[in-house]
PDB file of C-alpha atoms and ligand atoms in Angstrom:
ATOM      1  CA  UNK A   1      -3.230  22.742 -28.216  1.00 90.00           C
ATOM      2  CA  UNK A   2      -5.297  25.384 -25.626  1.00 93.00           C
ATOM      3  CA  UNK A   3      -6.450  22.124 -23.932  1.00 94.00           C
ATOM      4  CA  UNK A   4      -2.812  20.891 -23.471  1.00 95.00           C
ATOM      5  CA  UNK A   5      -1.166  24.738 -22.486  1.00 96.00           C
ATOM      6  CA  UNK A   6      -4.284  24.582 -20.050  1.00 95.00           C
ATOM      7  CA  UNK A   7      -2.817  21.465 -18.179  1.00 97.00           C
ATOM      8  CA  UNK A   8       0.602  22.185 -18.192  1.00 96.00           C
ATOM      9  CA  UNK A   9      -0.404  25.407 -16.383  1.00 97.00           C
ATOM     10  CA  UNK A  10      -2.625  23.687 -14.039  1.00 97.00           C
ATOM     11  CA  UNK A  11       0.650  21.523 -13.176  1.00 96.00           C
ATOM     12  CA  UNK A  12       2.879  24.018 -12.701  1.00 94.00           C
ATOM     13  CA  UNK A  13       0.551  26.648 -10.724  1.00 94.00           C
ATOM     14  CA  UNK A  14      -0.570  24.086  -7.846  1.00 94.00           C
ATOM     15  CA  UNK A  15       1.675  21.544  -5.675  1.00 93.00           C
ATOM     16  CA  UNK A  16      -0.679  18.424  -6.104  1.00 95.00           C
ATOM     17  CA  UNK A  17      -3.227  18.138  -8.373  1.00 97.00           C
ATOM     18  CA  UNK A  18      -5.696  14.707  -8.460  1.00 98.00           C
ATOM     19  CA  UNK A  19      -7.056  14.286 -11.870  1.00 98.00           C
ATOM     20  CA  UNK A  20     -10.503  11.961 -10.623  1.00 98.00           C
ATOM     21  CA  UNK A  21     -13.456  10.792 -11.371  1.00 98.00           C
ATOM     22  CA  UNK A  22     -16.245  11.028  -8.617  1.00 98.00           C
ATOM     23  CA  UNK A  23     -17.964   7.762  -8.584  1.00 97.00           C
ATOM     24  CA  UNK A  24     -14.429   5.880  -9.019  1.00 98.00           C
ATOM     25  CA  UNK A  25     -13.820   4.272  -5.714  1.00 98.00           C
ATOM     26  CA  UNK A  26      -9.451   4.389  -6.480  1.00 98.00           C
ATOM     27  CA  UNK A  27     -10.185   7.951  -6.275  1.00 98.00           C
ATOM     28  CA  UNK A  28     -11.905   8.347  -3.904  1.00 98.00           C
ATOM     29  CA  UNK A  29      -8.857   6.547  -1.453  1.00 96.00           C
ATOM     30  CA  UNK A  30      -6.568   8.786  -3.301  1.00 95.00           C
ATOM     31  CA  UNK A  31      -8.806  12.037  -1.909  1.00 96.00           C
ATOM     32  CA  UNK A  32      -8.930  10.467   1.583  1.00 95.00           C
ATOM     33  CA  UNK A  33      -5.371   9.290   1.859  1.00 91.00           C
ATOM     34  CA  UNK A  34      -4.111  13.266   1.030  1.00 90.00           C
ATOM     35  CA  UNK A  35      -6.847  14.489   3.442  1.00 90.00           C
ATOM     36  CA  UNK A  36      -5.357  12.150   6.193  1.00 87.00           C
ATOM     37  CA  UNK A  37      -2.197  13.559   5.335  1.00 85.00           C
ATOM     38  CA  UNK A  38      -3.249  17.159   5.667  1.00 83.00           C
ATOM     39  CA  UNK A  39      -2.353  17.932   1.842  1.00 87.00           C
ATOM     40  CA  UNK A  40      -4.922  19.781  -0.222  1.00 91.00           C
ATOM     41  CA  UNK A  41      -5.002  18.784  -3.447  1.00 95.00           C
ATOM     42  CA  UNK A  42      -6.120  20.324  -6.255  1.00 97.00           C
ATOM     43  CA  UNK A  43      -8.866  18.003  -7.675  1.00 98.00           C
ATOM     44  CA  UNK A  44     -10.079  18.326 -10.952  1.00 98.00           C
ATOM     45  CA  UNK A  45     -13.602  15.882 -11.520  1.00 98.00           C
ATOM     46  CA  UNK A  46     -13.496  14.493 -14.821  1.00 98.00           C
ATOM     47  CA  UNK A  47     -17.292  13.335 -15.095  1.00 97.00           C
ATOM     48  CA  UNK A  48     -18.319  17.000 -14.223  1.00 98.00           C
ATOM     49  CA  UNK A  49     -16.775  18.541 -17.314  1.00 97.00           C
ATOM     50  CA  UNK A  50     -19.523  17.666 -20.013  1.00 96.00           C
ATOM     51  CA  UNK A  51     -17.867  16.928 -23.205  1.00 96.00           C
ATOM     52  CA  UNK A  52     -14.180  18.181 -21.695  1.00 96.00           C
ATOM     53  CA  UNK A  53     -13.795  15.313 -19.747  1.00 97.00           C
ATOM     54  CA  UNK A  54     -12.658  12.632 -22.316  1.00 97.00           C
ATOM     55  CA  UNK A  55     -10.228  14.872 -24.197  1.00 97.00           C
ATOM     56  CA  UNK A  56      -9.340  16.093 -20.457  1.00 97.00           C
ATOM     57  CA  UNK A  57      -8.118  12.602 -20.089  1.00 97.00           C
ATOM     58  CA  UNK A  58      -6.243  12.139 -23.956  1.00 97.00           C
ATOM     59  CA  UNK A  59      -4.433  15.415 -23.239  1.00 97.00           C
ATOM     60  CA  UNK A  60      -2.973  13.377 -19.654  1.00 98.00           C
ATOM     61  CA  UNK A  61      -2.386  10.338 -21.530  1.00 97.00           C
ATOM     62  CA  UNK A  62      -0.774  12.580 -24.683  1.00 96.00           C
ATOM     63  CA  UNK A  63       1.239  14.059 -21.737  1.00 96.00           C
ATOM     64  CA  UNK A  64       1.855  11.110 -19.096  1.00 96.00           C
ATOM     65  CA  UNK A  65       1.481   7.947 -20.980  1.00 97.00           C
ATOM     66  CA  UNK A  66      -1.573   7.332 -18.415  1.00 97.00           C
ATOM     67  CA  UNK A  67      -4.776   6.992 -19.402  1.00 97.00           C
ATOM     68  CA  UNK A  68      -6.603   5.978 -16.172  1.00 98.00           C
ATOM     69  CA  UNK A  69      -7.758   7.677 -13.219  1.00 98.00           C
ATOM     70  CA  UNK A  70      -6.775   8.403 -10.514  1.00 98.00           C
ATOM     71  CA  UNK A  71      -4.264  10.863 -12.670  1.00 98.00           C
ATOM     72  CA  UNK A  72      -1.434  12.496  -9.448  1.00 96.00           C
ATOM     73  CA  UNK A  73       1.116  14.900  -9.957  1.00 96.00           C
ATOM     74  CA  UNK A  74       3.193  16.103  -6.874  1.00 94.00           C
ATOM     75  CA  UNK A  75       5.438  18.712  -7.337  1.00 93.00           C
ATOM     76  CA  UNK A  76       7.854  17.993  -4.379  1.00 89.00           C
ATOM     77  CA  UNK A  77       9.965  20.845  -5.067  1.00 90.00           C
ATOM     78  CA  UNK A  78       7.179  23.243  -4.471  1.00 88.00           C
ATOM     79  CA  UNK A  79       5.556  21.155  -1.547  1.00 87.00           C
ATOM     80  CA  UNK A  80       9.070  21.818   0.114  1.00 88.00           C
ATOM     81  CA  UNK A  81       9.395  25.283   0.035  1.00 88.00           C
ATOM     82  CA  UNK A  82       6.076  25.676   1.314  1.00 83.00           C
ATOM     83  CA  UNK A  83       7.393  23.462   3.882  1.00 82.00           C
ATOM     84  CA  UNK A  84       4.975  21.045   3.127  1.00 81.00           C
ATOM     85  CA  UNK A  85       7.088  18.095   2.020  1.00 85.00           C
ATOM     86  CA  UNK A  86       8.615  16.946   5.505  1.00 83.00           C
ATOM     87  CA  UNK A  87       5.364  16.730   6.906  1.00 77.00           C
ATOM     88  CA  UNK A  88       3.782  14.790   4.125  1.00 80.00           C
ATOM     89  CA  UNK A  89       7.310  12.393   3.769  1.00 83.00           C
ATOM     90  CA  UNK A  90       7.254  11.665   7.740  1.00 81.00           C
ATOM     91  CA  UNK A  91       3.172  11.109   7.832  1.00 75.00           C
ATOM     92  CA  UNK A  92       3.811   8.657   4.528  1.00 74.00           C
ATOM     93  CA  UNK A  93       6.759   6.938   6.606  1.00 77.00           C
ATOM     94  CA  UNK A  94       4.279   6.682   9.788  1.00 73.00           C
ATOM     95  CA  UNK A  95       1.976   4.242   7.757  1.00 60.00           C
TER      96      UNK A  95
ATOM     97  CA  UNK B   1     -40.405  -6.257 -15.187  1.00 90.00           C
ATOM     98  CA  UNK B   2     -39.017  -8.362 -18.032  1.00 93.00           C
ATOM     99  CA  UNK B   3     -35.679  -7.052 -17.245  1.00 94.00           C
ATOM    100  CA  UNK B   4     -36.143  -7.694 -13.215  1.00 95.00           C
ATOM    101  CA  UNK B   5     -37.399 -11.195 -14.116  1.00 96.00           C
ATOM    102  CA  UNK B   6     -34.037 -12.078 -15.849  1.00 95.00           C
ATOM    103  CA  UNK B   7     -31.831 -10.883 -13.236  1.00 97.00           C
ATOM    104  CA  UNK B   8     -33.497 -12.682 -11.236  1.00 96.00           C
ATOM    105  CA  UNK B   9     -33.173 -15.688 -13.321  1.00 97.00           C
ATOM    106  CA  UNK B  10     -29.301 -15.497 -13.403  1.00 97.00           C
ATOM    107  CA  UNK B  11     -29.305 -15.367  -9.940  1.00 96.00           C
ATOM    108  CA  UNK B  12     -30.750 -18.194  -9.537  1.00 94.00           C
ATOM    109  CA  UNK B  13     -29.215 -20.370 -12.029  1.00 94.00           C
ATOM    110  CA  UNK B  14     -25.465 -19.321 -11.473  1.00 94.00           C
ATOM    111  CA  UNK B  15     -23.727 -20.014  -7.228  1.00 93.00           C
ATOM    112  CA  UNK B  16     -21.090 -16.917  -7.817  1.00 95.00           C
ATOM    113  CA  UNK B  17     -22.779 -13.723 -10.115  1.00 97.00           C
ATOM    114  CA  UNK B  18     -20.640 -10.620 -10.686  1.00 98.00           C
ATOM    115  CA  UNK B  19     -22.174  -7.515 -11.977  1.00 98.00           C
ATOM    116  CA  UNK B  20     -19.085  -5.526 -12.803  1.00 98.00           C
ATOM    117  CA  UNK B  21     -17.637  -2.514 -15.048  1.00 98.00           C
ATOM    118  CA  UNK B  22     -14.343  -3.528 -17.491  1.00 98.00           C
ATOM    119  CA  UNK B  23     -12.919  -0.326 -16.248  1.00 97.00           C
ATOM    120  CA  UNK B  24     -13.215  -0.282 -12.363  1.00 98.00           C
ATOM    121  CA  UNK B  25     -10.303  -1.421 -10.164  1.00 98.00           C
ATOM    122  CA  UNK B  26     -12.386  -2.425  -7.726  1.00 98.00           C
ATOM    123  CA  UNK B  27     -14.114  -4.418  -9.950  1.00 98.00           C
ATOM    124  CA  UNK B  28     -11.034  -6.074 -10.971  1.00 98.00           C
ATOM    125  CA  UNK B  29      -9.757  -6.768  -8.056  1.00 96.00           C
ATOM    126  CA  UNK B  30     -13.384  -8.644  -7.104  1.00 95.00           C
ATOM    127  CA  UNK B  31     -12.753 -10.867 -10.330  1.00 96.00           C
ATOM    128  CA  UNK B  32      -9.040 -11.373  -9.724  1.00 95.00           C
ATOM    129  CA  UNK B  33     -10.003 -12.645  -5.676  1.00 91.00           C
ATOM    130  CA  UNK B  34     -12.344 -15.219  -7.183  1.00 90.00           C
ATOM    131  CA  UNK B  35      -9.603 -16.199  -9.592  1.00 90.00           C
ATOM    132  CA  UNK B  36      -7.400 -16.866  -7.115  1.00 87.00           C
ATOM    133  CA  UNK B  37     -10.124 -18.617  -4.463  1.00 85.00           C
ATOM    134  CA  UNK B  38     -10.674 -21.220  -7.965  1.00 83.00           C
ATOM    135  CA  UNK B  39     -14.244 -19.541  -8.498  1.00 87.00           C
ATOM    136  CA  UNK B  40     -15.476 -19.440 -11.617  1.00 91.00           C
ATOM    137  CA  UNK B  41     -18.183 -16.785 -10.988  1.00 95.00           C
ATOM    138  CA  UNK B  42     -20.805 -15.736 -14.066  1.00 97.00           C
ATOM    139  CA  UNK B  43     -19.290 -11.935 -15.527  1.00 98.00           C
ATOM    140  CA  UNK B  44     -21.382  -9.499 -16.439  1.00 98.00           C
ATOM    141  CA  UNK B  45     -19.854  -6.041 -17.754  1.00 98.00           C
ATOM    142  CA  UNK B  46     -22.698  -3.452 -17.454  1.00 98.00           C
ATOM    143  CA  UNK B  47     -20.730  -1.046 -19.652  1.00 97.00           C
ATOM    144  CA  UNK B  48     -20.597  -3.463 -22.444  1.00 98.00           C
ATOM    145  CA  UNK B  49     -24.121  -3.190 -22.903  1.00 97.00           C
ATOM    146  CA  UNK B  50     -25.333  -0.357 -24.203  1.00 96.00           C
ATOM    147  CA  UNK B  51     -28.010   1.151 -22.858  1.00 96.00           C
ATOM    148  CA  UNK B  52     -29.101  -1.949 -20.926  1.00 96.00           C
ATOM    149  CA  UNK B  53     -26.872  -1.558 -18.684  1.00 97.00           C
ATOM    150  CA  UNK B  54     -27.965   1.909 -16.924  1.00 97.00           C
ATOM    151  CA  UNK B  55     -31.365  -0.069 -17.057  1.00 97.00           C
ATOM    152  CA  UNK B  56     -29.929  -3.421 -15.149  1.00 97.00           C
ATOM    153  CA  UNK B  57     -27.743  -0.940 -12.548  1.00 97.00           C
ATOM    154  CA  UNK B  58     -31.275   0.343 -12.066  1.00 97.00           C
ATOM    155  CA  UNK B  59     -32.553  -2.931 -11.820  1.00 97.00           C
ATOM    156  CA  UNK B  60     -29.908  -4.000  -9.084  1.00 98.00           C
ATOM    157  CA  UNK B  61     -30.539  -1.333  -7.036  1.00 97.00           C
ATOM    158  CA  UNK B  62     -34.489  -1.912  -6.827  1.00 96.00           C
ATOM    159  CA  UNK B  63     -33.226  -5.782  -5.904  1.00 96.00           C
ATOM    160  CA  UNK B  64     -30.744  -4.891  -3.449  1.00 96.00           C
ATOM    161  CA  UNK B  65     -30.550  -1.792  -1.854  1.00 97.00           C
ATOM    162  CA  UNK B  66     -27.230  -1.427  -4.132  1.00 97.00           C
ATOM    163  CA  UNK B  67     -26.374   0.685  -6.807  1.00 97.00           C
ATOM    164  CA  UNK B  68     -22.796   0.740  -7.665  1.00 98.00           C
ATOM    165  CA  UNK B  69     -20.749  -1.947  -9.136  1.00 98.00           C
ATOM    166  CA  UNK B  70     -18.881  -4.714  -8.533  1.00 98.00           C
ATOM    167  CA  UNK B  71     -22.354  -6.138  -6.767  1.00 98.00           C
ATOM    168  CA  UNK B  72     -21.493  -9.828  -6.015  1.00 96.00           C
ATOM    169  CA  UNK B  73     -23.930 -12.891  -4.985  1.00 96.00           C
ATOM    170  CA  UNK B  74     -23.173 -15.659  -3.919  1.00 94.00           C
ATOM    171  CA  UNK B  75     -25.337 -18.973  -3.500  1.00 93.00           C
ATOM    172  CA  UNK B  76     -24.069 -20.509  -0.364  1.00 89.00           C
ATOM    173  CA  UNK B  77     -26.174 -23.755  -1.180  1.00 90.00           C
ATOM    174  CA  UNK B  78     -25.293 -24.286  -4.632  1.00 88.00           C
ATOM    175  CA  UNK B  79     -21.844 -23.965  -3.731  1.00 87.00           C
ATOM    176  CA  UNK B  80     -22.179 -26.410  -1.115  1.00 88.00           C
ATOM    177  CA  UNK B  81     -24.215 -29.092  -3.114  1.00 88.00           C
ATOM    178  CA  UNK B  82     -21.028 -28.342  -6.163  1.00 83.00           C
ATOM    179  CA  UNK B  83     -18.688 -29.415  -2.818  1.00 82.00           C
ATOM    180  CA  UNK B  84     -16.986 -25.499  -3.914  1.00 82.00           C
ATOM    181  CA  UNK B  85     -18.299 -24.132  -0.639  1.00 85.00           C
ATOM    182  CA  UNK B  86     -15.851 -25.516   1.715  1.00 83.00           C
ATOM    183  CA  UNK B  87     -12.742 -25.387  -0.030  1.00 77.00           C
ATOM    184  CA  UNK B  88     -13.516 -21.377  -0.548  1.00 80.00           C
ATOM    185  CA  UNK B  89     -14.099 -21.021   3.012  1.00 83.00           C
ATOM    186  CA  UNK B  90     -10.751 -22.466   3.850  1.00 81.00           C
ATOM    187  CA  UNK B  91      -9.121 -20.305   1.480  1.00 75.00           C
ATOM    188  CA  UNK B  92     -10.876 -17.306   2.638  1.00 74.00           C
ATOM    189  CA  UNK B  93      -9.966 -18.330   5.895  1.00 77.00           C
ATOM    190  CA  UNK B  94      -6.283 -18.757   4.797  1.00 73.00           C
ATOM    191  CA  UNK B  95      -6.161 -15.194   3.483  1.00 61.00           C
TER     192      UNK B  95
HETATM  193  N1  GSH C   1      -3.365   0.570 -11.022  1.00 64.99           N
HETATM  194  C1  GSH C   1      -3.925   1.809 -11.475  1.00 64.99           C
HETATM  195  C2  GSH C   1      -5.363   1.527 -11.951  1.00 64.99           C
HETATM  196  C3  GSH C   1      -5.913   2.691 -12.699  1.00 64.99           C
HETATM  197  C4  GSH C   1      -7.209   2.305 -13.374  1.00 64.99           C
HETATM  198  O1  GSH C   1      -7.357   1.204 -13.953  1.00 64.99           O
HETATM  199  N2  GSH C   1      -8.191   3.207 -13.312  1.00 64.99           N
HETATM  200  C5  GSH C   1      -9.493   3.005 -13.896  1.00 64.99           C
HETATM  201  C6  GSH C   1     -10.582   3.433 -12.929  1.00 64.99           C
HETATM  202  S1  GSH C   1     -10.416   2.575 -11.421  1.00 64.99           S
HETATM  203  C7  GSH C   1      -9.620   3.798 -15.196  1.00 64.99           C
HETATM  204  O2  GSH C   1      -9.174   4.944 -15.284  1.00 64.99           O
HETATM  205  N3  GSH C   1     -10.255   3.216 -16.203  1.00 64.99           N
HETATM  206  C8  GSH C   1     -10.429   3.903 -17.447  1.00 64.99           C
HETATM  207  C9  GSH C   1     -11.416   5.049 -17.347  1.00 64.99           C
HETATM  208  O3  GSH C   1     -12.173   5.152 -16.347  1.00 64.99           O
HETATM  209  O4  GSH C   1     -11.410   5.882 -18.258  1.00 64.99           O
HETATM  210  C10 GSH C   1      -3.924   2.846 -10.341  1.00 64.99           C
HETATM  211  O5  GSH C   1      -3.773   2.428  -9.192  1.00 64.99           O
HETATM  212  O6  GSH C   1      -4.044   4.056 -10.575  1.00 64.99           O
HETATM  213  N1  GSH C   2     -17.484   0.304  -0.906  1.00 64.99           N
HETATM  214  C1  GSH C   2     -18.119  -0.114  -2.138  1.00 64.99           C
HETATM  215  C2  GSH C   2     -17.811   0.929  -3.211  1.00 64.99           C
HETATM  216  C3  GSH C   2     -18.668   0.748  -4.424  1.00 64.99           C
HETATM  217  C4  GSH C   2     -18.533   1.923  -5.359  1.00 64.99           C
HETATM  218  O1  GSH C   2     -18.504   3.108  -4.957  1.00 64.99           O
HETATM  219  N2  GSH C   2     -18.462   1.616  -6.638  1.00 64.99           N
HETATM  220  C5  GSH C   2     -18.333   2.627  -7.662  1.00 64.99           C
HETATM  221  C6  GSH C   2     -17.287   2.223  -8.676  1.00 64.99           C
HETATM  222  S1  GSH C   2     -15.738   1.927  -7.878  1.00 64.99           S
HETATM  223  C7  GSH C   2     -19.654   2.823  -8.387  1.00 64.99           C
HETATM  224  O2  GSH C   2     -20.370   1.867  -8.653  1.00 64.99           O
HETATM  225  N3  GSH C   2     -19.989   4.082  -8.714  1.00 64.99           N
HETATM  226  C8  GSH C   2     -21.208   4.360  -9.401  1.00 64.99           C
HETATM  227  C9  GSH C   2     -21.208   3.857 -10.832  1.00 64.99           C
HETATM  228  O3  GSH C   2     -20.119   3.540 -11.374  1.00 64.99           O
HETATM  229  O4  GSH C   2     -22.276   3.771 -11.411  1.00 64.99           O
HETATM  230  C10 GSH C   2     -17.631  -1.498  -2.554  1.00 64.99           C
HETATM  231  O5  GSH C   2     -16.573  -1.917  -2.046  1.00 64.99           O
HETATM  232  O6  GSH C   2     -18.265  -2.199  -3.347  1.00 64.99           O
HETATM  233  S1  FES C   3     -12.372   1.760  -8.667  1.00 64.99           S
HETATM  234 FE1  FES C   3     -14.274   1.498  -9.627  1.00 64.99          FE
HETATM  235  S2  FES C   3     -14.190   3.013 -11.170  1.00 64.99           S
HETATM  236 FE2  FES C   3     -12.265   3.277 -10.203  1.00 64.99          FE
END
């Protein structure tokens, strides 16, 4: 479907991308925690898309198994050749 | 209000109240904690109400200050006269 191609490409385009909802408090620590970490996620609000939202969320599940929120995808491939990844591995093994 | 009157009520009439939402982690992990402290608290799941529940969130936050969810009370006293107050203080105190 458009919806799902729309995803995929979303994925693939951007390192990490947080799939949220912005009155969910797991979120919200999932925002935070990257920000500590000096990663800049993509973050896509689910409540703010009207009607796209819900089948937003179906498309993840229809692609992920997952249903819930917060929805993470980390392309650590990427992340290291922007020389991102060593940073982010060594902060994570700080905590 | 006759909805302000009833929250009220339930209050009242029940030591351990949880307003809560069936799909919130946090909220979950609020009714798991009293699970585990032997609490039997009184449940109720504002998104399994229909449009009443909006109208109690509303309600809550006019009460309390508070409008997100879980929003917990507790009756010290009733606990205490049950005998339940003391043996969840020492658990608390044990976590
Ligand atoms: N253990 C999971 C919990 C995920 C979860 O239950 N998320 C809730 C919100 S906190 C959810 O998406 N519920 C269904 C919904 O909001 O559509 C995690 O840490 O991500
Ligand atoms: N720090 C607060 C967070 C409460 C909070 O933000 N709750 C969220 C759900 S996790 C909420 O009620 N959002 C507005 C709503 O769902 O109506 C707590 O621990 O209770
Ligand atoms: S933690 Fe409450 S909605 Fe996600």
């Amino acid at each position: 479907s458009r919806l799902e191609e729309s995803v995929k490409k979303t994925i693939d385009e951007n390192p990490v991308v947080v799939y949220s909802k912005t009155w969910c408090s797991y979120s919200s620590e999932v925002k935070s925690l990257f920000k500590r970490l000096g990663v800049q996620p993509l973050v896509i609000e689910l409540d703010e898309l009207g009607p796209q939202g819900p089948q937003l969320q179906k498309v993840l599940e229809r692609l992920t198994g997952q249903h819930t929120v917060p929805n993470v995808f980390i392309d650590t491939v990427k992340l290291y050749r922007k020389g991102e990844l060593e940073p982010l591995l060594s902060e994570v093994g700080n905590k």
